[in-house]
JSON list of C-alpha atoms in Angstrom, two decimals:
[
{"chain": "A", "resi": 1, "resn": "UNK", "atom": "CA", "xyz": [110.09, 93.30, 97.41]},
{"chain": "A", "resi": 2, "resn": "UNK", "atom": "CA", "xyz": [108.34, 90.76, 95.74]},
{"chain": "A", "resi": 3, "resn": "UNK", "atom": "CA", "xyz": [104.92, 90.48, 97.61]},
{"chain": "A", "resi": 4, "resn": "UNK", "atom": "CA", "xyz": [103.89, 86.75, 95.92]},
{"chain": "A", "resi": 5, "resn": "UNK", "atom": "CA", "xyz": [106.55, 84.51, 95.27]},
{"chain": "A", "resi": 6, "resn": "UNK", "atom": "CA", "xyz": [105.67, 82.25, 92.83]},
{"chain": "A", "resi": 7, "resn": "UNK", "atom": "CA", "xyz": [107.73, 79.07, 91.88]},
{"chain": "A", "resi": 8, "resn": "UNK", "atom": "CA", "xyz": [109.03, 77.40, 89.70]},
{"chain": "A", "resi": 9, "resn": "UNK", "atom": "CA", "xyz": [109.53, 80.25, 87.10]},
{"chain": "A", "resi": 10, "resn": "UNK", "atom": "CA", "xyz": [109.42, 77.86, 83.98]},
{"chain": "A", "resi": 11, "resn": "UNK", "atom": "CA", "xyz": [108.50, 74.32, 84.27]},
{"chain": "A", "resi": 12, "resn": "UNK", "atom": "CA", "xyz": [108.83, 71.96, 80.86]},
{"chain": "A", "resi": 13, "resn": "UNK", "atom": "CA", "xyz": [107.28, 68.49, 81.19]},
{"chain": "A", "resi": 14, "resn": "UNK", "atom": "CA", "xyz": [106.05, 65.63, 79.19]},
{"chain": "A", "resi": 15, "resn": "UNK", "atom": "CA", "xyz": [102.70, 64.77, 78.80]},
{"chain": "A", "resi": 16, "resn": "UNK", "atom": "CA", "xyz": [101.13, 62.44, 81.48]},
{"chain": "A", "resi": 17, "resn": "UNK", "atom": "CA", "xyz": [103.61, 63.87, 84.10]},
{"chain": "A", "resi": 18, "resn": "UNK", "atom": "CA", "xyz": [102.41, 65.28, 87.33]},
{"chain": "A", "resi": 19, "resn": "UNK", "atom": "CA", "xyz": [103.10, 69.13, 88.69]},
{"chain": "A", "resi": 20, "resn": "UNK", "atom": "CA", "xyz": [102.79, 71.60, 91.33]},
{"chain": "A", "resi": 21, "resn": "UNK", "atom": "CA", "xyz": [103.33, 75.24, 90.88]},
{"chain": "A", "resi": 22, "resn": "UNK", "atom": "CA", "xyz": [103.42, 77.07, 94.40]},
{"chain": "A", "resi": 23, "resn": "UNK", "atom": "CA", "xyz": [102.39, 80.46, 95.88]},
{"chain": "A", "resi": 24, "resn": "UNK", "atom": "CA", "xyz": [103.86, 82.17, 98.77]},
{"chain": "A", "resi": 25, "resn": "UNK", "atom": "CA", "xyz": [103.87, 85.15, 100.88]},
{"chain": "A", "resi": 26, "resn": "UNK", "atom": "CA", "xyz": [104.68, 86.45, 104.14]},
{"chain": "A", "resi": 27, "resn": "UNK", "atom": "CA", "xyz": [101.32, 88.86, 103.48]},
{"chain": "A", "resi": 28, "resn": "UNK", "atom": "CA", "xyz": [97.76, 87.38, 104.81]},
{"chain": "A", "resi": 29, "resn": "UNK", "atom": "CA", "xyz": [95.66, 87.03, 101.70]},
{"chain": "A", "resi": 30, "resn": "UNK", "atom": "CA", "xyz": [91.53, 87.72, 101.86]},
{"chain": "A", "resi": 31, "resn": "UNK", "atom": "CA", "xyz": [91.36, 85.94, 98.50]},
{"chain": "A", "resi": 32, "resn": "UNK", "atom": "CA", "xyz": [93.66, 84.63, 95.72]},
{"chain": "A", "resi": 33, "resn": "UNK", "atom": "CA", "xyz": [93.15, 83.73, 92.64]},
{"chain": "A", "resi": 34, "resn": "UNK", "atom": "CA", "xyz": [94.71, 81.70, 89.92]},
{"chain": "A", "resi": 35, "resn": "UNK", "atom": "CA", "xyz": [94.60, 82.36, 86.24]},
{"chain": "A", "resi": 36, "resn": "UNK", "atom": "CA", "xyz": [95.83, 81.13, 83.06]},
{"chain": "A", "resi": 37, "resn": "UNK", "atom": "CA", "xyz": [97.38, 83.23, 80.15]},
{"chain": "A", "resi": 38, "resn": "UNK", "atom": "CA", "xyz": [98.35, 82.47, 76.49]},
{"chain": "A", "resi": 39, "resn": "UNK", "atom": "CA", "xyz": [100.18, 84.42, 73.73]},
{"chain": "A", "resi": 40, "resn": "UNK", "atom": "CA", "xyz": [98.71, 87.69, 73.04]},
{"chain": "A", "resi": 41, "resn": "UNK", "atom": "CA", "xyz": [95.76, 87.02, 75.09]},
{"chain": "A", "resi": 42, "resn": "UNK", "atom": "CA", "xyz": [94.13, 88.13, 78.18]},
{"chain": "A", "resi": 43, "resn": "UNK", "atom": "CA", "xyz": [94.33, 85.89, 81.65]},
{"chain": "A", "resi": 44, "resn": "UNK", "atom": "CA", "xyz": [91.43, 83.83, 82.16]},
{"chain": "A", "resi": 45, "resn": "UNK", "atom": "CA", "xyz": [90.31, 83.23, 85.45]},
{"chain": "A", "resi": 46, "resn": "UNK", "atom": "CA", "xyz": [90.54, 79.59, 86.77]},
{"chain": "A", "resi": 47, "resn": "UNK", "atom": "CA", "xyz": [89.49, 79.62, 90.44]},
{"chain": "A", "resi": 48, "resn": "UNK", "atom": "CA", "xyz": [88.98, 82.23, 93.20]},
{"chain": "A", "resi": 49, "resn": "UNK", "atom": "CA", "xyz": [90.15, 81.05, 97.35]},
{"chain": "A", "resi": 50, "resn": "UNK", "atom": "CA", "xyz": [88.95, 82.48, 99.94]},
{"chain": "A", "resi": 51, "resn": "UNK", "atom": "CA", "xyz": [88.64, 80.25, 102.66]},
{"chain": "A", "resi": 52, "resn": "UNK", "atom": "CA", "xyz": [91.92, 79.17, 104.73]},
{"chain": "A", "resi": 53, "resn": "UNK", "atom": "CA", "xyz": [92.12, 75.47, 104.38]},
{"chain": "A", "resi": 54, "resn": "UNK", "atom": "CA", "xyz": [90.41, 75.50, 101.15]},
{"chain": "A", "resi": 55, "resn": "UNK", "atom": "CA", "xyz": [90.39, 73.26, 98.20]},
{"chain": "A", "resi": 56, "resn": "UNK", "atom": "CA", "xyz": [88.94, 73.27, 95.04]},
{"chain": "A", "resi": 57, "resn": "UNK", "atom": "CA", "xyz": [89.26, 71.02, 92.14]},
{"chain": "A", "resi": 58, "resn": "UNK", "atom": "CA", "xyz": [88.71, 71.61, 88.23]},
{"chain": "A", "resi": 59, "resn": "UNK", "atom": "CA", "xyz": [89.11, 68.28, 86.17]},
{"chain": "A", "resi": 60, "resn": "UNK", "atom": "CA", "xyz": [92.61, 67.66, 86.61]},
{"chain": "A", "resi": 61, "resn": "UNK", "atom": "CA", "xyz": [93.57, 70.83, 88.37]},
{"chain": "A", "resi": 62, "resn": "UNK", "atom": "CA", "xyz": [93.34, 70.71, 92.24]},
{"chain": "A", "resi": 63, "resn": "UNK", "atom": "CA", "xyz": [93.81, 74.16, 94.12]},
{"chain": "A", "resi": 64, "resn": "UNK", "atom": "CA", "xyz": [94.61, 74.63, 97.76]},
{"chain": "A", "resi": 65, "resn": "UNK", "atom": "CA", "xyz": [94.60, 77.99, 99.86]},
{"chain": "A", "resi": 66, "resn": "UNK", "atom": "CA", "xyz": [97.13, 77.59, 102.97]},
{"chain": "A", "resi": 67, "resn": "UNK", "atom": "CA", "xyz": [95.36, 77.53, 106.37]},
{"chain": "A", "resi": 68, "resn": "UNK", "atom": "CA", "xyz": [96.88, 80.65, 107.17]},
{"chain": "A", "resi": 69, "resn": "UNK", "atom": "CA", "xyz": [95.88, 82.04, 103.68]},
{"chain": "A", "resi": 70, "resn": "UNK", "atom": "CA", "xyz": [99.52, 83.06, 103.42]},
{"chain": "A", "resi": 71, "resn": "UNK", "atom": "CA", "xyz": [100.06, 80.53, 100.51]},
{"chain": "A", "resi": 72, "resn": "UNK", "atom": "CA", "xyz": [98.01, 78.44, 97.24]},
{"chain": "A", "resi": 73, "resn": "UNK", "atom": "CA", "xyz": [99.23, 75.53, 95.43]},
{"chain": "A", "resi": 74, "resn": "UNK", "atom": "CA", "xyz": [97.97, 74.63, 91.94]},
{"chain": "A", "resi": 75, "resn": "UNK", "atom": "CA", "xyz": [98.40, 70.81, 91.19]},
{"chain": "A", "resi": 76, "resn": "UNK", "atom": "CA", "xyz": [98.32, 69.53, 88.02]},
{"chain": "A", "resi": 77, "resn": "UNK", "atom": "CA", "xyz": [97.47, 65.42, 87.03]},
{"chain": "A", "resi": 78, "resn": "UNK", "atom": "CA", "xyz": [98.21, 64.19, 84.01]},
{"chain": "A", "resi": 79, "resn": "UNK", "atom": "CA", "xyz": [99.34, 66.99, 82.12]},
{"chain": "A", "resi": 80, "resn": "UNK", "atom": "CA", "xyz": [98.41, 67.90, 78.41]},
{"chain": "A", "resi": 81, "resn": "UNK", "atom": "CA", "xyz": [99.65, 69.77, 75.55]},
{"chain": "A", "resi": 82, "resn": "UNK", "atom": "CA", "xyz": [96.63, 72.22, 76.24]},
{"chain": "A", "resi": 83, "resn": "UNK", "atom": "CA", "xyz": [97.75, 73.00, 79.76]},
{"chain": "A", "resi": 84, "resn": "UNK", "atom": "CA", "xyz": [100.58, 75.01, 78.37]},
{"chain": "A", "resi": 85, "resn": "UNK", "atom": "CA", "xyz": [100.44, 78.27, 79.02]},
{"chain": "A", "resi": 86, "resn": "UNK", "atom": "CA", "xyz": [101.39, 81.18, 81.58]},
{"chain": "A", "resi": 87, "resn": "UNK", "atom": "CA", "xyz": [99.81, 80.43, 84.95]},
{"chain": "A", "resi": 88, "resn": "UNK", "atom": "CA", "xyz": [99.40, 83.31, 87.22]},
{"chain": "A", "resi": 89, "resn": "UNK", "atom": "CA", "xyz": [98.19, 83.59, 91.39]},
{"chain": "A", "resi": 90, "resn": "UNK", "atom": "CA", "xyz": [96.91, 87.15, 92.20]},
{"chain": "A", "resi": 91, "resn": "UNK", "atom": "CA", "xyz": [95.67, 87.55, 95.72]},
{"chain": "A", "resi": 92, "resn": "UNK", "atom": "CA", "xyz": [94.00, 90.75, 97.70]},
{"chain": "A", "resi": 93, "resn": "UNK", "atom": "CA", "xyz": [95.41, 91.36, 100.69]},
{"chain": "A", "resi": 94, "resn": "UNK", "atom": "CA", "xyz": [93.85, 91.47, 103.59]},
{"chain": "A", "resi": 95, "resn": "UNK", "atom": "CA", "xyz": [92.90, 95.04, 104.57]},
{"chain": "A", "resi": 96, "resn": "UNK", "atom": "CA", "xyz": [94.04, 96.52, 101.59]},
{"chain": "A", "resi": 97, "resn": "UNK", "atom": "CA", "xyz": [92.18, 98.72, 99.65]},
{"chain": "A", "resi": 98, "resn": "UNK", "atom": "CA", "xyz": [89.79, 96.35, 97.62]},
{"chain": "A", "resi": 99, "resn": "UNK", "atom": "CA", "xyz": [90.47, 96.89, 94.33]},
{"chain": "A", "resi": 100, "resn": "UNK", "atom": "CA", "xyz": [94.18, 96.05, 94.23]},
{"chain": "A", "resi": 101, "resn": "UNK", "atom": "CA", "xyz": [95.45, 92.60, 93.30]},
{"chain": "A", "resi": 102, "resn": "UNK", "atom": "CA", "xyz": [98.79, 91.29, 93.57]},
{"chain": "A", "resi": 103, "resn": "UNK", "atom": "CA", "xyz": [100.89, 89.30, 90.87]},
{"chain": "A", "resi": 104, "resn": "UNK", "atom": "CA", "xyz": [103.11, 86.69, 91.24]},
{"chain": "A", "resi": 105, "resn": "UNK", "atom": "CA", "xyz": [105.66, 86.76, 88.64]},
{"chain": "A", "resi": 106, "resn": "UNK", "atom": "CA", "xyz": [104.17, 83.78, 86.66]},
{"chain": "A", "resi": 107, "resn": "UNK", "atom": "CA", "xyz": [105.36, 80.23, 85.92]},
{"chain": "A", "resi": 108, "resn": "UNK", "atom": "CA", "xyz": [105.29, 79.51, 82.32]},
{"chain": "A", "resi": 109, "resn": "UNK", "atom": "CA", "xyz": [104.53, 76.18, 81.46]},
{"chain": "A", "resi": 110, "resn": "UNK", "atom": "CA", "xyz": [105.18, 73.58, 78.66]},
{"chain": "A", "resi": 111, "resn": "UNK", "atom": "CA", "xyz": [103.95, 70.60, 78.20]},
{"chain": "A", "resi": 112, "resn": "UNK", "atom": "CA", "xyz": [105.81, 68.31, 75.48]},
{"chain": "A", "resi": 113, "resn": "UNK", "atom": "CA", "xyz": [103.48, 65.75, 73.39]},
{"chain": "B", "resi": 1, "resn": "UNK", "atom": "CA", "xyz": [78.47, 86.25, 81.01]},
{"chain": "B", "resi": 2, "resn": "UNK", "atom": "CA", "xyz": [81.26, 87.12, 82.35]},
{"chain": "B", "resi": 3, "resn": "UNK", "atom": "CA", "xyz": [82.69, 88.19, 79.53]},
{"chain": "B", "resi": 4, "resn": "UNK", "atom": "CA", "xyz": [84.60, 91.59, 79.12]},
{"chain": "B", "resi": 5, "resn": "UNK", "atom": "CA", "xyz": [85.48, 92.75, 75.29]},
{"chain": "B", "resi": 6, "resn": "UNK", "atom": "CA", "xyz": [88.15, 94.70, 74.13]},
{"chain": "B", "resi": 7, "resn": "UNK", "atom": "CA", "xyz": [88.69, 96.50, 71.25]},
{"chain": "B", "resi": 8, "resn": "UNK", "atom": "CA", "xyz": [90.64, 96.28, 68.95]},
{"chain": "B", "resi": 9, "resn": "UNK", "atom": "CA", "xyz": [93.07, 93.11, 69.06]},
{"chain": "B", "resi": 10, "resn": "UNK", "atom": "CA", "xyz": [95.70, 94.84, 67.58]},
{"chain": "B", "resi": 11, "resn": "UNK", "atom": "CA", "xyz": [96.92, 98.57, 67.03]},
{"chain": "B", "resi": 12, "resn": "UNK", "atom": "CA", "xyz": [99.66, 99.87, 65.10]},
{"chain": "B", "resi": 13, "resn": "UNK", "atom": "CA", "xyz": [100.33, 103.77, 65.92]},
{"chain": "B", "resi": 14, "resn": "UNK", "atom": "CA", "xyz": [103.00, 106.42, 65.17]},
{"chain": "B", "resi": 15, "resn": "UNK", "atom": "CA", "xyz": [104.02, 108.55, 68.22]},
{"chain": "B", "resi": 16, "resn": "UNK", "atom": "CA", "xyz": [102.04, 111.77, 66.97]},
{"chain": "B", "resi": 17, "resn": "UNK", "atom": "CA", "xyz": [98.96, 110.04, 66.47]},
{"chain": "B", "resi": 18, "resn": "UNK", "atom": "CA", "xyz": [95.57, 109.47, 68.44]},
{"chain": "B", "resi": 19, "resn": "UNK", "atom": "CA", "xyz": [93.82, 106.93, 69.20]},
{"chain": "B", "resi": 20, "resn": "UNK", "atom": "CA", "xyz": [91.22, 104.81, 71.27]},
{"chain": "B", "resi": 21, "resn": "UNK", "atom": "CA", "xyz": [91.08, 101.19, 72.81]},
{"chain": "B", "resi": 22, "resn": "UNK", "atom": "CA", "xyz": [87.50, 100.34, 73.92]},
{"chain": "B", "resi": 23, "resn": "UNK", "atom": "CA", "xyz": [86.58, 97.53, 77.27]},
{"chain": "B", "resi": 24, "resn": "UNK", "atom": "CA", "xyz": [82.59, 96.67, 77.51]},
{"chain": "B", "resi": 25, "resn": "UNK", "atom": "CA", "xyz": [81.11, 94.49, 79.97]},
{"chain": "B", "resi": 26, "resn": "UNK", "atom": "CA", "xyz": [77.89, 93.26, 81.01]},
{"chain": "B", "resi": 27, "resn": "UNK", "atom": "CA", "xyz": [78.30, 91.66, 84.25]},
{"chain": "B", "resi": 28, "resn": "UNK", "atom": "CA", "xyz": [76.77, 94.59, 86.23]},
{"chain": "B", "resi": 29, "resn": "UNK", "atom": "CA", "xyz": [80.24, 95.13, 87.53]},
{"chain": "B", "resi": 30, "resn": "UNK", "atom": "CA", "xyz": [80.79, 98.77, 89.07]},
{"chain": "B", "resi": 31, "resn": "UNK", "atom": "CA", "xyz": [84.79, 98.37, 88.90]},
{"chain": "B", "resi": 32, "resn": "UNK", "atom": "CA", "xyz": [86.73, 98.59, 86.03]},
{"chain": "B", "resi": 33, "resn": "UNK", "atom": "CA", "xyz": [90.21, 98.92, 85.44]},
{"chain": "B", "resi": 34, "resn": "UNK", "atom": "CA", "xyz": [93.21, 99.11, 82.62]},
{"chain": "B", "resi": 35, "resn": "UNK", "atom": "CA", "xyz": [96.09, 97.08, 83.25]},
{"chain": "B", "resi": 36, "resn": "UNK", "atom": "CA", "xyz": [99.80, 97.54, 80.87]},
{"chain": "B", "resi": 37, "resn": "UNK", "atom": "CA", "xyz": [101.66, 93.80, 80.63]},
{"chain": "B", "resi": 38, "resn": "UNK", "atom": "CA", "xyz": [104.69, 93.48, 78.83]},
{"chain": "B", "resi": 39, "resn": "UNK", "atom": "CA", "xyz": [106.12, 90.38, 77.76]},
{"chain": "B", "resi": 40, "resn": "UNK", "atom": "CA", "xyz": [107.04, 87.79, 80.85]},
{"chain": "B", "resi": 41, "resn": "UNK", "atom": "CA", "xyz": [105.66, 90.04, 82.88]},
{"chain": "B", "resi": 42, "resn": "UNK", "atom": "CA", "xyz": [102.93, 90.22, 85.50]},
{"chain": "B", "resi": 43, "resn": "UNK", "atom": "CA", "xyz": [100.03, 93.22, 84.71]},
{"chain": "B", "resi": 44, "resn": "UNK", "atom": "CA", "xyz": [100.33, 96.31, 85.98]},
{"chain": "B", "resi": 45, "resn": "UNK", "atom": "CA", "xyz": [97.93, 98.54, 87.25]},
{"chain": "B", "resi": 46, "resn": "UNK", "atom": "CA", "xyz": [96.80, 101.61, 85.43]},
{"chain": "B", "resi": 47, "resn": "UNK", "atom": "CA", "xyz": [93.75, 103.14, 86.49]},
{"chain": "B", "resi": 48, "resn": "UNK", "atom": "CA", "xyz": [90.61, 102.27, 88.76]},
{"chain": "B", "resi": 49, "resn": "UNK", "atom": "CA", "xyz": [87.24, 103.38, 88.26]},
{"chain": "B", "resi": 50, "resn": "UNK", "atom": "CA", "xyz": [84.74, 102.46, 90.73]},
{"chain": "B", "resi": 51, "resn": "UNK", "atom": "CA", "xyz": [80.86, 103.79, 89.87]},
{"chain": "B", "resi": 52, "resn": "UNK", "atom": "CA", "xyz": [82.20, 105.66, 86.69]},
{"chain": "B", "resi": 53, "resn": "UNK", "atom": "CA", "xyz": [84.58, 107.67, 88.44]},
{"chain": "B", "resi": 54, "resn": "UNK", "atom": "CA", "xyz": [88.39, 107.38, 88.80]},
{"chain": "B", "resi": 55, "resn": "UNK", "atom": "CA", "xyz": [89.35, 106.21, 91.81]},
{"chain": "B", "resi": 56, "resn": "UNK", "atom": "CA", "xyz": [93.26, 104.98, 91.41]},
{"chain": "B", "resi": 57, "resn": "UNK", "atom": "CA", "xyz": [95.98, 106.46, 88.98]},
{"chain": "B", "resi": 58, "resn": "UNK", "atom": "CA", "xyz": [98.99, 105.16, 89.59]},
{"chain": "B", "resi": 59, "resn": "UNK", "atom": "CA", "xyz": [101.23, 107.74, 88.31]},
{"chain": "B", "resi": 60, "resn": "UNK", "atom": "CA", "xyz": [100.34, 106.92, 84.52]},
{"chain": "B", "resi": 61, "resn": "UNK", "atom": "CA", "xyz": [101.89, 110.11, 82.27]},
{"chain": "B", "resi": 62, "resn": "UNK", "atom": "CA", "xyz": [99.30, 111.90, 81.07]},
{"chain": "B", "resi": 63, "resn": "UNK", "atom": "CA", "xyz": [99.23, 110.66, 77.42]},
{"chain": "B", "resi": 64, "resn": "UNK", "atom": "CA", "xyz": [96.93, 108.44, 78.76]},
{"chain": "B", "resi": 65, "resn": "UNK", "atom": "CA", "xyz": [93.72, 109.28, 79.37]},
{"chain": "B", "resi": 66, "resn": "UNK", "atom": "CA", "xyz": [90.82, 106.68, 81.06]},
{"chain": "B", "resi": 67, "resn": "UNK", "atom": "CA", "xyz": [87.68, 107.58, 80.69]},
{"chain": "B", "resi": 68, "resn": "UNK", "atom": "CA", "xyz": [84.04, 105.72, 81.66]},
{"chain": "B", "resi": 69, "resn": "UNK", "atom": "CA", "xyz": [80.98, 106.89, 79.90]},
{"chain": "B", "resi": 70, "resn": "UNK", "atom": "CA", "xyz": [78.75, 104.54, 81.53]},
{"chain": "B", "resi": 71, "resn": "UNK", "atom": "CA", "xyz": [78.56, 101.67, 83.63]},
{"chain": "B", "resi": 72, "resn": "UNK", "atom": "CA", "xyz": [79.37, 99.09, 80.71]},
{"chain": "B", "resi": 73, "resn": "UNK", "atom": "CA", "xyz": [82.29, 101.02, 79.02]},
{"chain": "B", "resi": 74, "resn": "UNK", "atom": "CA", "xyz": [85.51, 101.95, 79.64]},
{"chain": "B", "resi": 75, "resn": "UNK", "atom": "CA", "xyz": [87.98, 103.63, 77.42]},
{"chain": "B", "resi": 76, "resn": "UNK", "atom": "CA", "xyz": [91.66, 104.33, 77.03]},
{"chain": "B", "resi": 77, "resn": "UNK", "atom": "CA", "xyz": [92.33, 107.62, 75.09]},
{"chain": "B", "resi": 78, "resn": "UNK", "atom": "CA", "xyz": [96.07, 107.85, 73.76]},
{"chain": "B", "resi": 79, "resn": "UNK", "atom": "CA", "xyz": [97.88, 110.50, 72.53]},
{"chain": "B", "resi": 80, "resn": "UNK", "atom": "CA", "xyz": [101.85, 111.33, 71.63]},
{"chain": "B", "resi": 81, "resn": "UNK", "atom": "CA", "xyz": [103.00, 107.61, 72.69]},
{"chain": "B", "resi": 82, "resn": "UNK", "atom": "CA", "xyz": [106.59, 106.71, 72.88]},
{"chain": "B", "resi": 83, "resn": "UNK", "atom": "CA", "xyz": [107.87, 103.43, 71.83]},
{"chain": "B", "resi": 84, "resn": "UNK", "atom": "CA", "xyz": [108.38, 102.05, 75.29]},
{"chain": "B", "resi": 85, "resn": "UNK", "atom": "CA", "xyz": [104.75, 102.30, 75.60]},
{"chain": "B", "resi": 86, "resn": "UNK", "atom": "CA", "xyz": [104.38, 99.38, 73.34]},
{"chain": "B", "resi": 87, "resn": "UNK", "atom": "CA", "xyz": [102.48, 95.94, 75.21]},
{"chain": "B", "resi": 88, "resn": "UNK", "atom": "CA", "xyz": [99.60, 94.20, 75.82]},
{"chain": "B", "resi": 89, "resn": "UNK", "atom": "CA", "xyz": [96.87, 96.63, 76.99]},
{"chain": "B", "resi": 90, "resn": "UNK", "atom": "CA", "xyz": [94.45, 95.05, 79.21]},
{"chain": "B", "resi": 91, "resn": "UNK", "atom": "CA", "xyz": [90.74, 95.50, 80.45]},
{"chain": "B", "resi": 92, "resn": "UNK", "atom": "CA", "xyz": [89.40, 94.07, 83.75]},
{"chain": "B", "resi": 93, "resn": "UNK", "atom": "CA", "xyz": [86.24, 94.17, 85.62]},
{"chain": "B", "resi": 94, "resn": "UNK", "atom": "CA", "xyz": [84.78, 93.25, 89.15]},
{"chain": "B", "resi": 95, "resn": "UNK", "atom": "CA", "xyz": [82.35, 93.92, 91.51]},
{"chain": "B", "resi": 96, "resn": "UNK", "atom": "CA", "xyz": [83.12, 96.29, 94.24]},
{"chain": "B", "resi": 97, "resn": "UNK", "atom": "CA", "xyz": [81.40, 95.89, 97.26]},
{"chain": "B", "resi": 98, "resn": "UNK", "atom": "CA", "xyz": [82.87, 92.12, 97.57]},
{"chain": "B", "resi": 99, "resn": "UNK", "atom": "CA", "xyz": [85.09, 91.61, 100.37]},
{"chain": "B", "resi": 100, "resn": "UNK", "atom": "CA", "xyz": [87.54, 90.02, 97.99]},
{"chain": "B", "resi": 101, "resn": "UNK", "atom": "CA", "xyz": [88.79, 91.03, 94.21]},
{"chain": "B", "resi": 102, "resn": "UNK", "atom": "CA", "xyz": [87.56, 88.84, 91.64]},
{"chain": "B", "resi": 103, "resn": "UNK", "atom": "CA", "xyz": [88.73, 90.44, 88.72]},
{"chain": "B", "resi": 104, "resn": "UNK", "atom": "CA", "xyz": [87.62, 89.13, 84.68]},
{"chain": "B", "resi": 105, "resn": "UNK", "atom": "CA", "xyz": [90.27, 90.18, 81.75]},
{"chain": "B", "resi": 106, "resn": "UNK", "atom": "CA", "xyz": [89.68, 90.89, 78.43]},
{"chain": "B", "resi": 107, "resn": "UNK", "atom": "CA", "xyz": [91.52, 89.71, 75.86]},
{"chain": "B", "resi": 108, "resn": "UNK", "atom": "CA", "xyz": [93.68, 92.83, 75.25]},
{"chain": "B", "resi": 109, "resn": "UNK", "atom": "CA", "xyz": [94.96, 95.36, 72.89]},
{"chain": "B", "resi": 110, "resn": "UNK", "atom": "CA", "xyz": [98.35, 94.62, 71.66]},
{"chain": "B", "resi": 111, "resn": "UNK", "atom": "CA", "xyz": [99.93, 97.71, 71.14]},
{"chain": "B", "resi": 112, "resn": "UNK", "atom": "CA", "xyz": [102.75, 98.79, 68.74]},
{"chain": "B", "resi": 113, "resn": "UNK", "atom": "CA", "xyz": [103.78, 102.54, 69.05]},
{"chain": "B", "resi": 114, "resn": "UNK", "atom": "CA", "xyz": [106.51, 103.21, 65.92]}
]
């Protein structure tokens, strides 16, 4: 059982375009976070939620945590060729033990020039 | 900083040989952990240390060995790898006592086990 369901899987757009990669669980998250991987490289951490409700915004990315903190969206505007790349959510859940994070499956993104 | 290093970027091995990947950090984290990712796929975890000591294995054969001489450092010992163990070894960090996981990757050992 998959714990984070993350959609779409693969996403190819043109550049300009507008996207939202989504999130979900039936699990109650305490945080989740959202990070970006490329090639060969390790993910780099984008934005931590914790709050239910709660959005934060970096440039052109806008991230939202569901009020129930059951779900995150990741919103793209204006995509470029530099957003491409892997984009992963990770959440703790809540109660768990606290060093255990888990992956969505990924939605690998291009972004066409 | 919150920067975590890895060495090195890339390792070739044969499946009798030994060898070492290396994590440092200097966030003043007291969790550390090794993650395995193989291509299109999420990480998964390895091993937990919390304070220098191990506190998670999950169920990693014993070819690999963690170990965590200080604080800072964090190392993967490997020994008698198979091929399947080939991928995209990873280093993470966070603090502990945080009632959420933040957790900071390195940029990972790619591993190729002949």
């Amino acid at each position: 059982t998959q714990l984070l369901e993350q959609s779409p899987q693969f996403l190819s757009i043109q550049e300009g375009e507008n996207l939202t990669v989504y999130c979900n669980s039936s699990s109650v998250f305490s945080s989740l976070q959202w990070y970006r991987q490329e090639p060969g490289e390790g993910p780099v951490l984008l934005v931590t939620v914790v709050t239910g409700g709660e959005v934060k915004k970096l440039k052109r990315l806008t991230f939202q945590f569901g009020d129930a903190r059951k779900d995150s969206s990741l919103h793209i505007t204006a995509a470029q060729p530099g957003d491409t790349g892997l984009y992963l959510c990770a959440g703790s859940l809540s109660g768990a033990g606290s060093y255990q994070l888990t992956f969505g499956k990924g939605t690998k993104l291009s972004v066409i020039p | 900083d919150t920067e975590v290093t890895q060495t090195p970027k890339h390792l070739v091995m044969g499946m009798t040989n030994k060898k070492s990947l290396k994590c440092e950090q200097h966030m003043g984290h007291r969790a550390m952990y090794w993650y395995k990712q193989k291509a299109k796929k999420p990480p998964e975890l390895m091993f937990v240390y919390s304070y220098e000591k191990l506190s998670i294995n999950e169920s990693v054969p014993s070819r690999f060995s963690p170990e965590c001489p200080n604080s800072s450092l964090l190392n993967l010992h490997l020994h008698a790898l198979q091929p399947e163990d080939s991928a995209l070894y990873l280093c993470a960090s966070s603090q502990w006592f945080q009632s959420y996981n933040e957790q900071f990757f390195g940029p990972g050992t790619r591993l190729t086990v002949l």
